[in-house]
Coordinates of C-alpha atoms in Angstrom, one line a residue:
M1408 CA 18.4 -17.8 15.5
D1409 CA 15.5 -19.9 16.6
T1410 CA 12.8 -20.2 14.0
Q1411 CA 9.8 -21.2 16.0
R1412 CA 7.7 -18.0 15.8
A1413 CA 8.0 -14.7 13.9
V1414 CA 5.7 -11.7 14.6
V1415 CA 4.9 -9.2 11.9
I1416 CA 3.4 -5.9 13.1
G1417 CA 1.0 -4.6 10.4
S1418 CA -0.8 -6.3 7.6
G1419 CA -0.4 -3.8 4.8
I1420 CA 1.4 -4.7 1.6
A1421 CA 4.8 -4.7 3.3
G1422 CA 3.5 -6.8 6.2
L1423 CA 1.8 -9.3 4.0
L1424 CA 4.8 -9.9 1.7
T1425 CA 7.0 -10.2 4.8
A1426 CA 4.7 -12.8 6.3
R1427 CA 4.8 -14.8 3.1
V1428 CA 8.6 -14.9 3.1
L1429 CA 8.9 -15.7 6.8
A1430 CA 6.4 -18.5 6.4
D1431 CA 9.1 -20.5 4.6
R1432 CA 11.5 -20.1 7.5
F1433 CA 9.4 -20.2 10.7
V1434 CA 7.1 -22.8 12.2
E1435 CA 4.5 -20.0 13.0
V1436 CA 4.0 -16.5 11.7
V1437 CA 1.7 -14.2 13.6
V1438 CA 0.5 -11.0 11.9
V1439 CA -0.8 -8.3 14.3
E1440 CA -3.2 -5.8 12.7
R1441 CA -5.0 -2.9 14.4
D1442 CA -7.9 -2.7 12.0
P1443 CA -10.9 -5.1 12.2
E1444 CA -11.0 -8.0 9.7
G1445 CA -14.3 -6.8 8.3
V1446 CA -12.8 -3.6 6.8
M1447 CA -10.0 -5.3 5.0
A1448 CA -11.7 -5.4 1.6
G1449 CA -11.8 -1.6 1.2
P1450 CA -10.0 1.6 2.2
R1451 CA -9.2 1.5 5.9
Q1452 CA -8.0 3.7 8.7
G1453 CA -4.7 1.8 9.1
A1454 CA -3.7 2.5 5.5
A1455 CA -4.5 6.1 5.1
Q1456 CA -3.1 6.3 1.6
G1457 CA -5.4 3.4 0.5
W1458 CA -7.9 6.0 -0.8
H1459 CA -5.4 7.4 -3.2
L1460 CA -3.9 6.5 -6.6
H1461 CA -1.4 3.6 -6.6
G1462 CA 0.6 2.1 -9.3
L1463 CA 1.8 -1.6 -9.4
L1464 CA 5.1 -1.4 -11.1
A1465 CA 6.3 -4.3 -13.4
S1466 CA 9.1 -5.3 -11.0
G1467 CA 6.6 -5.4 -8.1
L1468 CA 4.3 -7.6 -10.0
Q1469 CA 7.2 -9.9 -10.9
A1470 CA 8.2 -10.2 -7.2
M1471 CA 4.6 -10.9 -6.2
G1472 CA 4.4 -13.6 -8.9
R1473 CA 7.5 -15.3 -7.5
L1474 CA 6.0 -15.4 -4.0
F1475 CA 2.5 -16.2 -5.2
P1476 CA 2.4 -18.3 -8.5
N1477 CA -0.3 -17.2 -10.9
F1478 CA -0.9 -14.0 -9.0
E1479 CA -1.9 -12.2 -12.2
A1480 CA -4.8 -14.5 -12.4
D1481 CA -5.9 -13.4 -8.9
L1482 CA -5.8 -9.8 -10.0
A1483 CA -7.7 -10.5 -13.2
A1484 CA -10.4 -12.4 -11.2
A1485 CA -10.7 -9.3 -8.9
D1486 CA -11.4 -7.3 -12.1
A1487 CA -8.1 -5.4 -12.2
R1488 CA -7.4 -3.8 -15.5
M1489 CA -4.9 -6.0 -17.3
G1490 CA -3.7 -3.6 -19.9
A1491 CA -1.7 -3.8 -23.1
D1492 CA 2.0 -2.7 -23.4
A1493 CA 2.5 0.0 -20.7
G1494 CA 4.4 2.3 -23.1
I1495 CA 1.8 2.3 -25.8
G1496 CA -1.2 2.2 -23.5
V1497 CA -0.2 5.2 -21.4
K1498 CA -0.6 8.5 -23.3
L1499 CA 1.5 11.4 -22.0
F1500 CA 0.9 15.1 -22.6
Y1501 CA 3.9 17.2 -21.4
D1502 CA 4.9 20.8 -22.0
G1503 CA 2.2 21.5 -24.5
R1504 CA 2.7 18.4 -26.7
W1505 CA 1.9 14.7 -26.9
A1506 CA 4.9 12.4 -26.2
P1507 CA 5.5 9.8 -28.9
A1508 CA 4.4 6.3 -28.0
V1509 CA 7.3 4.0 -27.2
T1510 CA 7.0 0.2 -26.6
A1511 CA 7.9 -0.6 -23.0
G1512 CA 8.1 -4.3 -23.3
F1513 CA 5.9 -5.1 -20.4
N1514 CA 2.2 -5.0 -19.7
G1515 CA 0.6 -2.7 -17.2
V1516 CA -1.8 -3.6 -14.4
A1517 CA -4.2 -1.0 -13.0
V1518 CA -5.8 -1.8 -9.6
T1519 CA -6.7 0.1 -6.4
R1520 CA -4.6 -0.4 -3.3
P1521 CA -7.4 -2.1 -1.3
T1522 CA -8.1 -4.7 -4.1
L1523 CA -4.4 -5.4 -4.5
E1524 CA -4.0 -5.8 -0.7
C1525 CA -7.1 -8.0 -0.6
C1526 CA -5.7 -10.4 -3.2
L1527 CA -2.4 -10.6 -1.2
R1528 CA -4.2 -11.1 2.1
K1529 CA -6.2 -14.1 0.7
R1530 CA -3.0 -15.8 -0.4
V1531 CA -1.2 -15.2 2.9
A1532 CA -4.2 -16.2 5.0
A1533 CA -4.3 -19.6 3.1
L1534 CA -0.8 -20.5 4.4
P1535 CA -1.2 -23.1 7.1
N1536 CA 1.4 -21.6 9.5
V1537 CA 0.3 -17.9 9.3
R1538 CA -2.2 -16.5 11.8
F1539 CA -3.8 -13.1 11.8
V1540 CA -4.7 -11.2 15.0
Y1541 CA -7.1 -8.4 14.2
Q1542 CA -8.1 -5.3 16.2
T1543 CA -4.8 -5.6 18.1
V1544 CA -2.0 -3.1 18.6
A1545 CA 1.6 -3.9 19.4
S1546 CA 1.9 -1.5 22.3
D1547 CA 5.5 -2.4 23.2
L1548 CA 8.4 -4.7 22.5
L1549 CA 9.6 -7.3 25.0
F1550 CA 13.3 -7.4 25.7
A1551 CA 15.6 -9.9 27.5
E1552 CA 19.4 -9.6 27.6
R1553 CA 19.3 -6.7 25.2
R1554 CA 17.5 -8.4 22.4
V1555 CA 13.8 -8.3 21.4
T1556 CA 12.0 -11.4 22.5
G1557 CA 8.4 -10.6 21.6
V1558 CA 5.6 -8.0 21.6
R1559 CA 3.1 -6.8 24.1
M1560 CA -0.3 -6.8 22.4
R1561 CA -3.3 -4.6 23.3
R1562 CA -6.6 -6.1 22.3
I1563 CA -8.7 -3.2 21.2
A1564 CA -12.0 -5.2 20.9
E1565 CA -11.5 -6.7 24.4
D1566 CA -11.4 -3.6 26.6
D1567 CA -7.7 -3.1 25.7
R1568 CA -6.7 -6.3 27.4
E1569 CA -2.9 -6.8 27.2
E1570 CA -1.2 -10.0 26.3
D1571 CA 2.5 -10.9 25.8
L1572 CA 3.5 -12.9 22.8
S1573 CA 7.0 -14.4 22.6
A1574 CA 8.8 -14.4 19.3
D1575 CA 12.2 -15.3 17.8
L1576 CA 11.9 -12.4 15.3
V1577 CA 9.8 -9.3 15.3
V1578 CA 9.3 -7.2 12.1
D1579 CA 7.7 -3.8 12.4
A1580 CA 5.8 -3.3 9.1
S1581 CA 3.2 -1.0 10.7
G1582 CA 4.3 2.1 8.7
R1583 CA 4.5 4.0 12.0
A1584 CA 8.3 4.2 12.3
A1585 CA 8.3 6.8 15.1
Q1586 CA 6.4 4.4 17.4
G1587 CA 8.9 1.5 16.8
A1588 CA 11.9 3.8 17.3
A1589 CA 10.4 5.1 20.6
M1590 CA 10.1 1.5 21.9
V1591 CA 13.7 0.8 21.1
K1592 CA 14.9 4.1 22.5
A1593 CA 13.1 3.5 25.7
Q1594 CA 15.3 0.4 26.3
G1595 CA 18.5 2.6 26.0
F1596 CA 19.4 1.7 22.4
P1597 CA 20.5 4.4 20.0
T1598 CA 18.1 5.3 17.2
P1599 CA 19.3 5.9 13.6
E1600 CA 19.9 9.5 12.5
E1601 CA 17.1 11.0 10.5
E1602 CA 17.3 13.3 7.5
V1603 CA 14.0 14.9 6.6
I1604 CA 13.4 16.3 3.1
G1605 CA 10.2 18.3 2.7
L1606 CA 8.4 17.8 -0.6
D1607 CA 5.7 20.3 -0.1
F1608 CA 3.5 18.2 -2.4
G1609 CA -0.2 17.7 -2.2
Y1610 CA -2.7 15.6 -4.1
A1611 CA -6.3 14.7 -4.4
C1612 CA -8.0 11.7 -5.9
A1613 CA -11.5 10.7 -7.1
L1614 CA -13.3 7.8 -8.7
Y1615 CA -15.6 8.1 -11.7
D1616 CA -17.6 5.6 -13.7
I1617 CA -16.3 5.2 -17.2
P1618 CA -19.1 6.4 -19.6
E1619 CA -20.8 3.6 -21.5
G1620 CA -19.4 3.2 -25.0
F1621 CA -16.3 5.3 -24.3
E1622 CA -13.5 4.6 -26.7
A1623 CA -10.0 6.0 -26.9
D1624 CA -6.5 5.2 -28.2
W1625 CA -5.1 5.1 -24.6
S1626 CA -5.7 3.0 -21.5
A1627 CA -4.3 5.6 -19.1
L1628 CA -3.7 9.3 -19.5
M1629 CA -1.0 11.5 -17.9
V1630 CA -0.8 15.3 -18.2
A1631 CA 2.1 17.2 -16.7
A1632 CA 3.0 20.9 -16.8
A1633 CA 6.5 22.0 -17.7
P1634 CA 8.9 23.2 -14.9
P1635 CA 8.9 25.3 -12.9
A1636 CA 5.2 24.5 -12.7
S1637 CA 4.5 21.4 -10.8
Q1638 CA 0.9 20.5 -11.6
G1639 CA 0.0 17.1 -13.0
A1640 CA -2.8 14.6 -13.3
I1641 CA -3.3 10.9 -14.1
L1642 CA -6.5 9.2 -15.2
M1643 CA -6.1 5.4 -14.7
P1644 CA -8.7 2.6 -15.2
V1645 CA -9.3 0.4 -12.2
E1646 CA -11.7 -2.4 -11.3
G1647 CA -15.4 -1.9 -11.4
N1648 CA -15.3 -0.1 -14.9
R1649 CA -14.1 3.0 -13.2
W1650 CA -11.4 5.6 -13.6
M1651 CA -9.3 6.8 -10.7
L1652 CA -8.2 10.4 -11.1
G1653 CA -5.1 11.7 -9.3
V1654 CA -4.2 15.4 -9.3
G1655 CA -1.1 16.8 -7.6
G1656 CA 1.1 19.9 -7.3
R1657 CA 3.4 21.8 -4.9
G1658 CA 2.8 24.9 -2.8
A1659 CA 0.0 27.1 -4.2
E1660 CA -0.5 24.6 -7.0
R1661 CA -1.8 21.9 -4.7
P1662 CA -5.3 20.7 -5.8
P1663 CA -8.4 21.6 -3.8
G1664 CA -10.3 18.9 -1.9
D1665 CA -13.9 19.4 -3.2
E1666 CA -15.0 18.1 -6.6
A1667 CA -16.2 21.3 -8.2
A1668 CA -13.0 23.2 -7.4
L1669 CA -11.0 20.2 -8.4
L1670 CA -12.5 20.2 -11.9
E1671 CA -11.9 23.9 -12.3
H1672 CA -8.3 23.3 -11.2
L1673 CA -8.0 20.6 -14.0
K1674 CA -9.2 23.0 -16.6
R1675 CA -6.3 25.3 -15.8
L1676 CA -3.9 22.4 -16.2

């Protein structure tokens, strides 16, 4: 394979990490992103789940640290909550009783999705051979002799002007799998079989300021009902001296979307 140019469609967490890895193998990496550069520091349309609760698992943090040395320092500088031992710091109430505290052996990091993505984006953007193209959609794949040879880009901010960009490798990290599959199918290639499993699970999230002087013997709180009930809630500290509340459930136990009803729902939990 030629290694002159790689194109990554989408600059979410998957796209950013992919661009970082490809930067070691290709002369140039171009990241195509539909959202404007100016909205990247907060929740954005292209990452709909960015408004909701996320957890950075220990193995994910380790992987990011291998790709970006001292990445924990970046998170700390962005005011992420660098907690104590994750097993002791997270208090769990399940089936009417408190679970015993057990040492996990690793520390937890609590941060919102937009802030985590922003820290990753700064590191990737600093790479000399990575270029971001914002407000641009990969509208189609280019093919030659039954292989992908690039992408057709549509410039949203320039009256939908189209431009073809050649590439030796194209990675679809847009999170819109149906679109990529349709592009491949249109060229006569078979698409993978799909198996869909419905979860019937809904959730709602909210941000709250942590009260001044608040003290507790936990850094994060988890409450879960016993089966067959499916309700649960998490209260996790995030940057800005705030809590992010996440509430979930299946079927009729899904949480409501307005705050007053959500708090009443929590009381029943």
